[in-house]
XYZ file of C-alpha atoms in Angstrom:
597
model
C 51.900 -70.332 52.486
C 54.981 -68.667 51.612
C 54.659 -66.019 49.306
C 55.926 -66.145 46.003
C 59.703 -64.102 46.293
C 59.662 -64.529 50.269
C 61.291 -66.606 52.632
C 60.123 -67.517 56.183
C 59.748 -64.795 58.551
C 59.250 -61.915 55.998
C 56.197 -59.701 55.923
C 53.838 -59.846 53.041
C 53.708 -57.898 49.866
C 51.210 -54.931 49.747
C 50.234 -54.057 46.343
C 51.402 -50.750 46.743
C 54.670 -51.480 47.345
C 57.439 -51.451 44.188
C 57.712 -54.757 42.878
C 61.428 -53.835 41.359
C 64.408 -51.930 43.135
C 65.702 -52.400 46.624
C 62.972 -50.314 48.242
C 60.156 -53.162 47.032
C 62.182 -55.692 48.469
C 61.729 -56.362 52.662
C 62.818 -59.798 52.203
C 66.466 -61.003 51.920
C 68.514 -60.347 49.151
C 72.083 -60.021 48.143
C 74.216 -56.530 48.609
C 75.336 -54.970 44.940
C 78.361 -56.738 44.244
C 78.140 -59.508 46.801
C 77.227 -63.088 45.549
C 74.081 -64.709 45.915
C 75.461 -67.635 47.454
C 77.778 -66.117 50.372
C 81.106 -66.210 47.852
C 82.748 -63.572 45.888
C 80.712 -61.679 43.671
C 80.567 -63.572 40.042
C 81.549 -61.468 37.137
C 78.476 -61.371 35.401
C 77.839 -60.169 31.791
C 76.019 -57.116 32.081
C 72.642 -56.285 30.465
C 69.711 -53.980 30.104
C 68.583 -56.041 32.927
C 71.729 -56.347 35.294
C 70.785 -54.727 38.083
C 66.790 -56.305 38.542
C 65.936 -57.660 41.889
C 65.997 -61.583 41.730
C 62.875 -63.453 42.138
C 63.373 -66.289 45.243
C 62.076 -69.381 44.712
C 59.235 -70.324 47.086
C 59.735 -72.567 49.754
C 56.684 -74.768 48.642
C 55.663 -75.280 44.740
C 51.803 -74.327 43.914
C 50.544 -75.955 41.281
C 49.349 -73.293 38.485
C 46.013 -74.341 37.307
C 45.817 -74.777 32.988
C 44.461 -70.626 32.269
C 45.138 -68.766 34.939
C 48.347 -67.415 34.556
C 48.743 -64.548 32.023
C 51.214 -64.393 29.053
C 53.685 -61.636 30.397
C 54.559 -60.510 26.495
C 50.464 -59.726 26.372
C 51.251 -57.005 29.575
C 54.684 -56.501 28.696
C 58.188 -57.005 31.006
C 57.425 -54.637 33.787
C 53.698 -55.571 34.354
C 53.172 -55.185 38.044
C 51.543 -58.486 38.255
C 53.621 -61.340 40.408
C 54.147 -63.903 38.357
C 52.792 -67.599 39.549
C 55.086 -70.262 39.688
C 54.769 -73.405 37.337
C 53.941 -76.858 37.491
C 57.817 -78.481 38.008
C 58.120 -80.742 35.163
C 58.750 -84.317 36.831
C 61.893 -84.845 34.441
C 63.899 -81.719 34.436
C 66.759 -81.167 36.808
C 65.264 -79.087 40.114
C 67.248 -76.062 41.720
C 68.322 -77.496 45.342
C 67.119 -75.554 48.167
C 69.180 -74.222 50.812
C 67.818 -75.702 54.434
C 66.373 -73.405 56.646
C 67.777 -72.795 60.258
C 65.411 -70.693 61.937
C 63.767 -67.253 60.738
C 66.716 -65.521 60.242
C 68.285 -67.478 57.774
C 69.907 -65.895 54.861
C 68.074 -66.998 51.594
C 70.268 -67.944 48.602
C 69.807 -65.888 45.906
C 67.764 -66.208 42.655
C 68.680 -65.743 39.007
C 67.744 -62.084 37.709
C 64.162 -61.511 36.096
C 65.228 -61.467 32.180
C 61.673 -60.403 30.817
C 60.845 -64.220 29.429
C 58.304 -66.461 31.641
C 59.445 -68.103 34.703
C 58.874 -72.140 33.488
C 58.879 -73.084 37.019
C 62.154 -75.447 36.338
C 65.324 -73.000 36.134
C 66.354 -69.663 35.695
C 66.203 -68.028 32.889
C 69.121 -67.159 30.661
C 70.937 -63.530 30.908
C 71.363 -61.934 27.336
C 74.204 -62.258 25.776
C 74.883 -65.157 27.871
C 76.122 -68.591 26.102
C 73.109 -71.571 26.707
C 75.965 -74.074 28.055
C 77.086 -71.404 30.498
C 74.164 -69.260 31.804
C 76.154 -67.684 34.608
C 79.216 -66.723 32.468
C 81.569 -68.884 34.214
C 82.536 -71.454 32.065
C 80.512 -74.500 34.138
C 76.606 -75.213 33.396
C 74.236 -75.155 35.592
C 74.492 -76.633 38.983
C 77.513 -78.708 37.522
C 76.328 -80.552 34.800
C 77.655 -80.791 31.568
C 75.061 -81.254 28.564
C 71.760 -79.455 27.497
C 68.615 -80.794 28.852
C 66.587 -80.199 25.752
C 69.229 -80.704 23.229
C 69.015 -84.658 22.869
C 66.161 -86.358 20.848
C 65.499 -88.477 24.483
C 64.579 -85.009 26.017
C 61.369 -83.574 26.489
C 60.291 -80.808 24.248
C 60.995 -77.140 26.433
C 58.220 -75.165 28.471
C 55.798 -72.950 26.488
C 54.471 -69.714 28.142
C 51.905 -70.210 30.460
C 49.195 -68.066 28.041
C 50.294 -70.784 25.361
C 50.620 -74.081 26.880
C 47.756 -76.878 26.216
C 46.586 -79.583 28.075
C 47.791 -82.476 27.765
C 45.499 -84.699 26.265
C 44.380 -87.716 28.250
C 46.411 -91.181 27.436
C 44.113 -94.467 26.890
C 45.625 -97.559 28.561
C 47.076 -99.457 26.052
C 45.218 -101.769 24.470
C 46.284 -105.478 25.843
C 46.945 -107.647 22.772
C 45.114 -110.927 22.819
C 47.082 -113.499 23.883
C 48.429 -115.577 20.851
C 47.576 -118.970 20.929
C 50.306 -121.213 19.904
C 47.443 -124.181 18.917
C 45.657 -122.022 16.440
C 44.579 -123.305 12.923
C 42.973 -120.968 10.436
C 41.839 -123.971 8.800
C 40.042 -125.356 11.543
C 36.289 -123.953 12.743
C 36.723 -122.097 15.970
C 34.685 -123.112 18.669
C 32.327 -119.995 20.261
C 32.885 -118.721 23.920
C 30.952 -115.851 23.677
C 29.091 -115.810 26.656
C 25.365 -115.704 24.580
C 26.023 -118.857 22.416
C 28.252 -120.615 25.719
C 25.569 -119.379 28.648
C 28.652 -118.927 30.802
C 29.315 -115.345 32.143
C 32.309 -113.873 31.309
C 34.121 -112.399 34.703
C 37.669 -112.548 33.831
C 38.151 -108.731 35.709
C 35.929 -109.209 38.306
C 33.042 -107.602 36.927
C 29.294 -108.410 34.975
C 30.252 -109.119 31.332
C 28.732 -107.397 28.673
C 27.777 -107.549 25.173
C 28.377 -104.849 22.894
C 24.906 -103.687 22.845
C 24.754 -103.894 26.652
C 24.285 -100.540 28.469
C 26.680 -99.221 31.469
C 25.819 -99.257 34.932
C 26.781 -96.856 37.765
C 30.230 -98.946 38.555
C 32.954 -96.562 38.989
C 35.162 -99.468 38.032
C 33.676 -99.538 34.391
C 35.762 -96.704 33.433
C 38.593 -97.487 34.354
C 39.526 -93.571 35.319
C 38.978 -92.284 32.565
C 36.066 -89.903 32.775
C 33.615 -92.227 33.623
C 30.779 -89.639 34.249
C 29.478 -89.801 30.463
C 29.012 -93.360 31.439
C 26.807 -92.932 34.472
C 23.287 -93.113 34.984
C 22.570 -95.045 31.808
C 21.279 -98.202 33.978
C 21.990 -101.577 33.778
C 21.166 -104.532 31.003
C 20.660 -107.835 31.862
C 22.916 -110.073 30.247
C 21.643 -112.472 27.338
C 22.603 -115.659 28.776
C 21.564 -119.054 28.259
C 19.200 -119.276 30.936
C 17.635 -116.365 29.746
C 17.238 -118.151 26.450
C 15.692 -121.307 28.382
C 12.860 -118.842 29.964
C 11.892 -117.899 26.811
C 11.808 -121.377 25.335
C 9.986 -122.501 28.389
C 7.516 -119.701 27.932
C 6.750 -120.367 24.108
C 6.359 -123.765 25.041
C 3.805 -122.935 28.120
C 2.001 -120.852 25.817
C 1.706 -123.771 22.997
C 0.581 -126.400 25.409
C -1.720 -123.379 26.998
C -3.282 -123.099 23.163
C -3.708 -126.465 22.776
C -5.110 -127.317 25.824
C -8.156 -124.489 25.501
C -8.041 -126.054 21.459
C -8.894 -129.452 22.770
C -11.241 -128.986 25.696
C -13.277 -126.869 22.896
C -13.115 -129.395 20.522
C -14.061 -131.686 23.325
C -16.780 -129.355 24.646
C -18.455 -128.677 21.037
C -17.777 -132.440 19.151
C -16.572 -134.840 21.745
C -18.116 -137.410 23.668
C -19.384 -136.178 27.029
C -17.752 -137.837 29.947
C -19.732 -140.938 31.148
C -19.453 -143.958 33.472
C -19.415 -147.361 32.245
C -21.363 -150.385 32.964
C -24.389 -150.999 35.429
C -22.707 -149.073 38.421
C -23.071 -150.730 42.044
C -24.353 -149.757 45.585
C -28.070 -148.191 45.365
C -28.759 -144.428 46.191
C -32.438 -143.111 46.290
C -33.048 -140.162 43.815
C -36.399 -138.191 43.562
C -37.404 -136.575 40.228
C -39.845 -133.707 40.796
C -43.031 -133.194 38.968
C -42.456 -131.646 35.640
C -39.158 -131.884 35.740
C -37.014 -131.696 32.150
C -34.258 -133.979 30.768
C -31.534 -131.254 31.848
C -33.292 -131.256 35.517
C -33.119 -134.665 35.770
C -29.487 -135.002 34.603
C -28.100 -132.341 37.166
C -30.088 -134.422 40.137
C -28.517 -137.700 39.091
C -24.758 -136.191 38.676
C -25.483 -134.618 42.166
C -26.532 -138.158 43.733
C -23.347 -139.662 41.335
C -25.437 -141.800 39.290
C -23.625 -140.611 36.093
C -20.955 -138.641 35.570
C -22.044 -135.846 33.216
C -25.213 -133.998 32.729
C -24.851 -133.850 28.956
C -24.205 -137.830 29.391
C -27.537 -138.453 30.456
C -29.235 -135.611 28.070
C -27.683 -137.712 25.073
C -29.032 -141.133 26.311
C -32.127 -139.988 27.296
C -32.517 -138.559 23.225
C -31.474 -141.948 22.178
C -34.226 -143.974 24.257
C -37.524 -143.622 22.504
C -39.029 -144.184 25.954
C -37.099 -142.021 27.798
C -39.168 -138.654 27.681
C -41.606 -140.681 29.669
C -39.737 -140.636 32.899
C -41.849 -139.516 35.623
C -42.087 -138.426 38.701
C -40.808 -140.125 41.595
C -38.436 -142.084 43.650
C -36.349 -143.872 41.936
C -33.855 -146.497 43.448
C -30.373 -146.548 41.134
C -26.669 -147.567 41.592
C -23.958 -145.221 41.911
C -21.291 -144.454 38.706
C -23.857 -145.689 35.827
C -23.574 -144.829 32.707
C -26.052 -142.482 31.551
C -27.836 -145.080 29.042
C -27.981 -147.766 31.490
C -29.450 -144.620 34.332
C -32.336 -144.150 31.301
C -32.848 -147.692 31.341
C -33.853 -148.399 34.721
C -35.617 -145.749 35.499
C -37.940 -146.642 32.987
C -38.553 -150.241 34.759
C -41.490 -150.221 37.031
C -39.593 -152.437 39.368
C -36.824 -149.531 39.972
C -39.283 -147.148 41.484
C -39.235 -147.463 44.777
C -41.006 -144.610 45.551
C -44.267 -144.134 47.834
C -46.229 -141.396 47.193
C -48.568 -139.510 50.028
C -51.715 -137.482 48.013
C -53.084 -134.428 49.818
C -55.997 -134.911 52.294
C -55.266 -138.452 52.832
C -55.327 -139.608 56.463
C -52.795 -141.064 58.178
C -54.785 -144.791 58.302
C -54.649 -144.494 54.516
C -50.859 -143.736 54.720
C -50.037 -146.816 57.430
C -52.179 -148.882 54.528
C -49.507 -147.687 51.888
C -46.621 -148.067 53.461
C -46.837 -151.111 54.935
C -47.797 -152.802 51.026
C -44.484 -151.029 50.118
C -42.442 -152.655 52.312
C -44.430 -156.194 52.443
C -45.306 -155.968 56.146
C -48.435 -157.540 57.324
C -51.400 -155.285 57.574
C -51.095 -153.054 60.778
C -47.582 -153.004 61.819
C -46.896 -149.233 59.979
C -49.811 -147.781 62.236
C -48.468 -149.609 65.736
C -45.186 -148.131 65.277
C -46.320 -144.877 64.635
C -49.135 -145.252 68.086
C -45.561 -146.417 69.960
C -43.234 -144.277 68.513
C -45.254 -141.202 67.730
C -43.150 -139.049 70.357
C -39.946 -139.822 68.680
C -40.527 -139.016 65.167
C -39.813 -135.437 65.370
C -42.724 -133.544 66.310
C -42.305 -129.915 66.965
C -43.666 -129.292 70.597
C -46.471 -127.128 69.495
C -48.327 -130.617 68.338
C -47.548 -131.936 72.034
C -49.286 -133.300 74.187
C -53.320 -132.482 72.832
C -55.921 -134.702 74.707
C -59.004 -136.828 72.704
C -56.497 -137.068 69.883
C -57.325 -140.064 67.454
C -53.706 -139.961 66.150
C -50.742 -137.696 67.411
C -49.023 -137.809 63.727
C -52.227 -136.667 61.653
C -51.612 -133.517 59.549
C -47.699 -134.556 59.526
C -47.417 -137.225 57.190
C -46.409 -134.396 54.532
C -48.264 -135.034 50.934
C -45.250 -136.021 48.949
C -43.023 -138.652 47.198
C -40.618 -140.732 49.884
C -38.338 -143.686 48.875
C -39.754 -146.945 50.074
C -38.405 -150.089 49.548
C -38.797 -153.698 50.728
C -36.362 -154.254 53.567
C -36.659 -150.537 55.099
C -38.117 -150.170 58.380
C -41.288 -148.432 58.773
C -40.490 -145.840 61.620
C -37.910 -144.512 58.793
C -40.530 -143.995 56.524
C -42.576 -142.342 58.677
C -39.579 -140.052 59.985
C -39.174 -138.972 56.500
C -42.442 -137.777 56.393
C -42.437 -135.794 59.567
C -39.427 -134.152 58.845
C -40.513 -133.021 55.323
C -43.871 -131.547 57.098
C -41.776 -129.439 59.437
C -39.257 -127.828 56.862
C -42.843 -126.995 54.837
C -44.358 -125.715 58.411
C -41.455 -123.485 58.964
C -41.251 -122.226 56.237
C -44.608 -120.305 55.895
C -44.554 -119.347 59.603
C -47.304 -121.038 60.879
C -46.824 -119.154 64.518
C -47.479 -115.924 63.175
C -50.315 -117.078 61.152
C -52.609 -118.321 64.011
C -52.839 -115.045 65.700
C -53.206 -112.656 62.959
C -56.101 -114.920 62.424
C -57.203 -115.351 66.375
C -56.303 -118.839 66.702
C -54.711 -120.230 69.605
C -51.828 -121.940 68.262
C -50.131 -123.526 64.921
C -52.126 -126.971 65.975
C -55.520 -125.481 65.432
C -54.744 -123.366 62.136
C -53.169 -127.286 60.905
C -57.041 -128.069 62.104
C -58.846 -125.797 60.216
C -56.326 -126.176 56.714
C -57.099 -129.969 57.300
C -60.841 -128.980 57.363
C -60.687 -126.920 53.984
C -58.928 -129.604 52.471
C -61.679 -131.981 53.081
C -64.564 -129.914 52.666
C -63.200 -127.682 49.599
C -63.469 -130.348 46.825
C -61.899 -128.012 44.497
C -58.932 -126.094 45.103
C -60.408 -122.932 43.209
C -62.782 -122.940 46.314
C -60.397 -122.925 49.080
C -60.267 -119.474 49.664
C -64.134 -119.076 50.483
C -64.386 -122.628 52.123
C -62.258 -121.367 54.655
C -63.627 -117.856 54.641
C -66.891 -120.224 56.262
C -65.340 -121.754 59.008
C -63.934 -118.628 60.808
C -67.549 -116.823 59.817
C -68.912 -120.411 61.928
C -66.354 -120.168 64.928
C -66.996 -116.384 65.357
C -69.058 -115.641 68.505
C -72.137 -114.662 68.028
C -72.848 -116.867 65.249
C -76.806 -117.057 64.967
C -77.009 -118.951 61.783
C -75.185 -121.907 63.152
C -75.041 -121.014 66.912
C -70.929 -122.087 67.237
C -71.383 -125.081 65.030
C -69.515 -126.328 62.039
C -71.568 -128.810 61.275
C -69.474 -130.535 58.919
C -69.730 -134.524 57.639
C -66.035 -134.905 57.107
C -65.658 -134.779 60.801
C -67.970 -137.305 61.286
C -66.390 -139.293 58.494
C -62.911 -139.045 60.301
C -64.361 -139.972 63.648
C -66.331 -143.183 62.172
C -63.089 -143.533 59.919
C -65.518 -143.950 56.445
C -65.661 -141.563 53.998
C -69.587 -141.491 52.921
C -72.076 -138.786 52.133
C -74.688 -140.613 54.193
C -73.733 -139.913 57.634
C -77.204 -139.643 59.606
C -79.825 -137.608 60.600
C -79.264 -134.436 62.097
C -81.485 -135.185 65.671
C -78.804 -138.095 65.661
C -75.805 -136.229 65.012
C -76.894 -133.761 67.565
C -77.001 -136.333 70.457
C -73.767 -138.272 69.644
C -70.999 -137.203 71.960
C -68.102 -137.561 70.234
C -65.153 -135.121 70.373
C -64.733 -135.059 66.050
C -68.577 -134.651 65.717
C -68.852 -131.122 64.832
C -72.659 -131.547 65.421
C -72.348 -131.440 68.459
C -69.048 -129.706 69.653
C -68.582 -126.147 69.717
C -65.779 -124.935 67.896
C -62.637 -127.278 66.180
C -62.383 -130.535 66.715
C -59.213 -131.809 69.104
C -56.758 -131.641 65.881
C -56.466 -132.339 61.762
C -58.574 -134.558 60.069
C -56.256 -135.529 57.311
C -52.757 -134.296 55.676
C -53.637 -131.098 53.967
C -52.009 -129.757 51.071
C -49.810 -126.348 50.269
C -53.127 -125.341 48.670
C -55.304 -125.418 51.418
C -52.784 -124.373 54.348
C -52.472 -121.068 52.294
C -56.298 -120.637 51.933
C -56.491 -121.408 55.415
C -53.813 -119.096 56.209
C -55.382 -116.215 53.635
C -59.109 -116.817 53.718
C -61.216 -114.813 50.691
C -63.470 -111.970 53.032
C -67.097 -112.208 52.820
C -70.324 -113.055 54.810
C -70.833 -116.325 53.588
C -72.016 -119.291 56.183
C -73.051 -122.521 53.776
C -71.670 -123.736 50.555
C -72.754 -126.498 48.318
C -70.803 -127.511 45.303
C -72.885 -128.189 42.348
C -70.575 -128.980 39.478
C -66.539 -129.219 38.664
C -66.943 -125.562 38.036
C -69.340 -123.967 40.624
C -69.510 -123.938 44.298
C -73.076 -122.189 45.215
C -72.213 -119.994 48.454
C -74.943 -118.480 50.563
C -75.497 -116.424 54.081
C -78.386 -117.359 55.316
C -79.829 -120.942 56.192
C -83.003 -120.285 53.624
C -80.927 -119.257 50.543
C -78.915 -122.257 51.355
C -81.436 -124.913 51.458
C -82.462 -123.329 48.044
C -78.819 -124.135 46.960
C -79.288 -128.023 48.839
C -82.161 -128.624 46.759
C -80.728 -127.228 43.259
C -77.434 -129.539 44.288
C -79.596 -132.648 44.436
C -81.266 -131.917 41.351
C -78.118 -131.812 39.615
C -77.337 -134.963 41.330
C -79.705 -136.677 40.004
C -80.001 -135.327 36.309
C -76.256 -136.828 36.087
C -76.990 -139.998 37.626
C -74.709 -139.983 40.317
């Protein structure tokens, strides 16, 4: 950059050099008495500051930055400080520069340093001088002919650097609104702001905004003028009228929301419960358990889809003055009743259609029920289940057993079944089968046997079928079967391996007495039930026990005992030896006979 004074081509100040006289000058300048600009030398008028060194004008303006410079009256006239050129101003006339031809070229000479402030636009003044004709020649300067800053049009003149302010910043002007020729002041306006309209306004390209709206980050916002107090504020959504729909939406959501919960409470607490109407159609089979209460009975009919509410069926059943009579049972009903016509039927005999199996009945008392159910002649219940035994469901642990008198006894599970006229009988049976094995499974029967020393499942389903029938009550279970595994141990002096019990001999003569024989008989009939005269169980079950005696069976009371007799309702007389229990025979008889049985 060229340094302020200093053409092209001539070496920099130092600091120590003299900044005034002819020695502090290395640049080019004009011989005493020559003129500045190659002509004769112009008078000029002569002054306390004549004979200064003139300051060149630098080849490239610097722009002097607002409180840098220094106010040369504050440091007086011949401060040794080089004074920094002004900011041109755009409208005053500018000195033209002589063109430069190489380094050598002769620079045109500058007015002489008169102690004011160098305003960057001319030179200043001489003393003494006239203000139309700074250079005492009769012309001003550079030719023209009037005063710069003498007209009102004219800008005001420089200040001092030290003194000059900054010029404040100018706001666009403000844009009139257009004037609309149609206006009426006496007629109501219609609104277009964007909040009452829902439109957005986007006349300039940008989001509208409201007057409470905040400013985003959009340089364009500003529109240059500082926009930096404006930044980082975030941005506002605009209140439009989809934003007001939301919110109408969402009041209304919530309303209907209130009302909804309001009603199905109302509903829940005072209404009606839900309920079918009519009789219903189809049929569907339902079971009540034993014991079972108006709220049990309700949730197995909604499950089955007899009626439609729980609470339905509650109320009807309160309104019947039969209906906390229900039993227990099968029950055949139609589907989608309502609940008071549900109550209704299942207090008619002719509805239940259910067929009941009682623990330690045998199967020949079963095929007997069943086929009454149904209304099949006498017979046909038992021949399917001779033919069709192997396809019932048996699990293969009651396979294939020799000297059986029926494959199926001890799996025609003690229960309630549906049974109605027009069902087949193998159904029935299949029902009762598969009930037995879920029970079976589910108390491990596997395990069971050989904790116990039993062979197999079939033979601990003997000896539970054996407690049932010789236990006559279920209090005595526990030591009834305690007996048979003290009979079947080996060893066994008191009965020498026998068991010795009637019921066996009841099953295999299929009567149910208390006079079976003589003993000397018993002993010489060869038959493979006849526990007389076997060794050990008998081929398989005698009857269809119970849960009560398969657990006794299963968990059998420990103790020496070898006979029991039971005397009343309330007391079995258990004994160890064969003496003490022909005492007991003999009281039982006794007792016998003082009640006249």
């Amino acid at each position: 950059m060229t340094e302020y004074g200093r053409g092209p081509g001539s070496e920099p100040w130092h600091p120590e050099d003299p900044l005034y006289g002819d020695q502090g000058w290395r640049g080019q300048q004009a011989a005493h008495g020559q003129s500045q600009y190659g002509g004769p030398q112009q008078p000029y008028p002569q002054g306390p500051y004549a004979q200064q060194p003139q300051q060149a004008y630098p080849q490239h303006q610097q722009h002097q930055q607002y409180g840098a410079s220094q106010d040369p009256y504050a440091q007086g006239p011949y401060a040794q400080q080089p004074q920094q050129p002004q900011q041109p101003d755009p409208y005053a006339q500018q000195p033209q520069q002589p063109q430069q031809h190489g380094p050598y070229t002769q620079q045109a000479p500058q007015p002489q340093y008169n102690g004011g402030w160098d305003t960057g636009q001319q030179a200043a003044m001489p003393y003494g001088a006239s203000p139309n004709d700074p250079y005492g020649n009769g012309t001003n300067g550079y030719g023209e002919s009037h005063d710069y800053y003498g007209t009102s049009e004219a800008y005001p003149p420089p200040q001092p650097p030290g003194r000059r302010e900054a010029a404040p910043e100018q706001a666009p002007p403000a844009q009139a609104p257009p004037q609309n020729p149609d206006w009426d002041p006496d007629v109501p306006q219609e609104e277009t702001h964007p909040f009452f309209t829902g439109a957005d306004d986007d006349s300039d390209g940008l989001d509208a905004r409201d007057d409470d709206d905040e400013y985003d980050d959009d340089p364009r916002r500003d529109g240059g003028r500082g926009g930096s107090e404006r930044r980082g504020k975030g941005k506002k959504k605009n209140r439009s009228g989809c934003a007001c729909l939301v919110v109408a939406v969402v009041l209304a959501g919530g309303v209907g929301g209130a009302g909804y919960v309001g009603y199905t409470y109302w509903q829940s607490k005072f209404g009606a419960a839900p309920d079918y109407s009519g009789q219903g159609s189809g049929s569907v089979e339902v079971e009540i358990p034993k014991n079972a209460l108006g709220n049990e009975i309700g949730g197995i009919l909604k499950a089955k889809g007899v009626v439609k509410s729980v609470d339905a069926f509650i109320a009807a059943q309160a309104e019947n003055p039969k209906g906390k009579s229900i039993q227990a049972g099968v029950y055949l009903l139609h589907k989608e009743m309502s609940a008071a016509e549900a109550v209704k039927m299942m207090l008619d005999p002719k509805s239940q259609n259910a067929l009941t199996v009682p623990e330690g009945w045998r199967n020949a008392q079963v095929y007997t029920l069943i086929d009454k159910k149904l209304g099949l002649k006498a017979g046909t219940t038992g021949d399917v289940a001779k033919k069709q035994a192997g396809s019932l469901g048996l699990p293969q642990w009651a396979k294939n057993h020799p000297e059986l008198k029926d494959p199926l006894e001890g799996f025609l599970y003690p229960a309630t079944y549906p049974a109605a006229k027009g069902m087949k009988p193998e159904a029935v049976l299949k029902q009762m089968v598969t009930r037995a094995n879920e029970e079976y499974k589910k108390v491990d029967l596997e395990a069971s046997a050989k904790k116990l020393g039993l062979k197999d499942p079939w033979q601990l389903m003997t000896v539970a079928s054996l407690v049932q029938a010789e236990g006559k009550y279920k209090h005595d279970f526990d030591k009834v079967a305690r007996v048979v595994y003290n009979r079947l141990k080996p060893g066994n002096v008191e009965t020498n391996g026998l068991l010795d019990f009637d019921s066996t001999v009841n099953y295999a003569k299929s009567q149910s007495t208390l006079d079976i024989g003589t003993v000397k008989d018993l002993r010489q009939w060869k038959e493979p039930y006849n526990t007389y005269y076997i060794h050990g169980l008998p081929p398989g079950p005698i009857n269809n026990p119970g849960s009560a005696a398969l657990h006794s069976a299963m968990n059998p009371t420990p103790g020496p005992w070898f006979y029991f007799v039971s005397v009343t309702e309330d007391k079995t007389l258990f004994s160890v030896t064969n003496a003490e229990h022909n005492k007991n025979v003999a009281k039982y008889e006794a007792e016998r006979k003082k009640s006249g049985q």
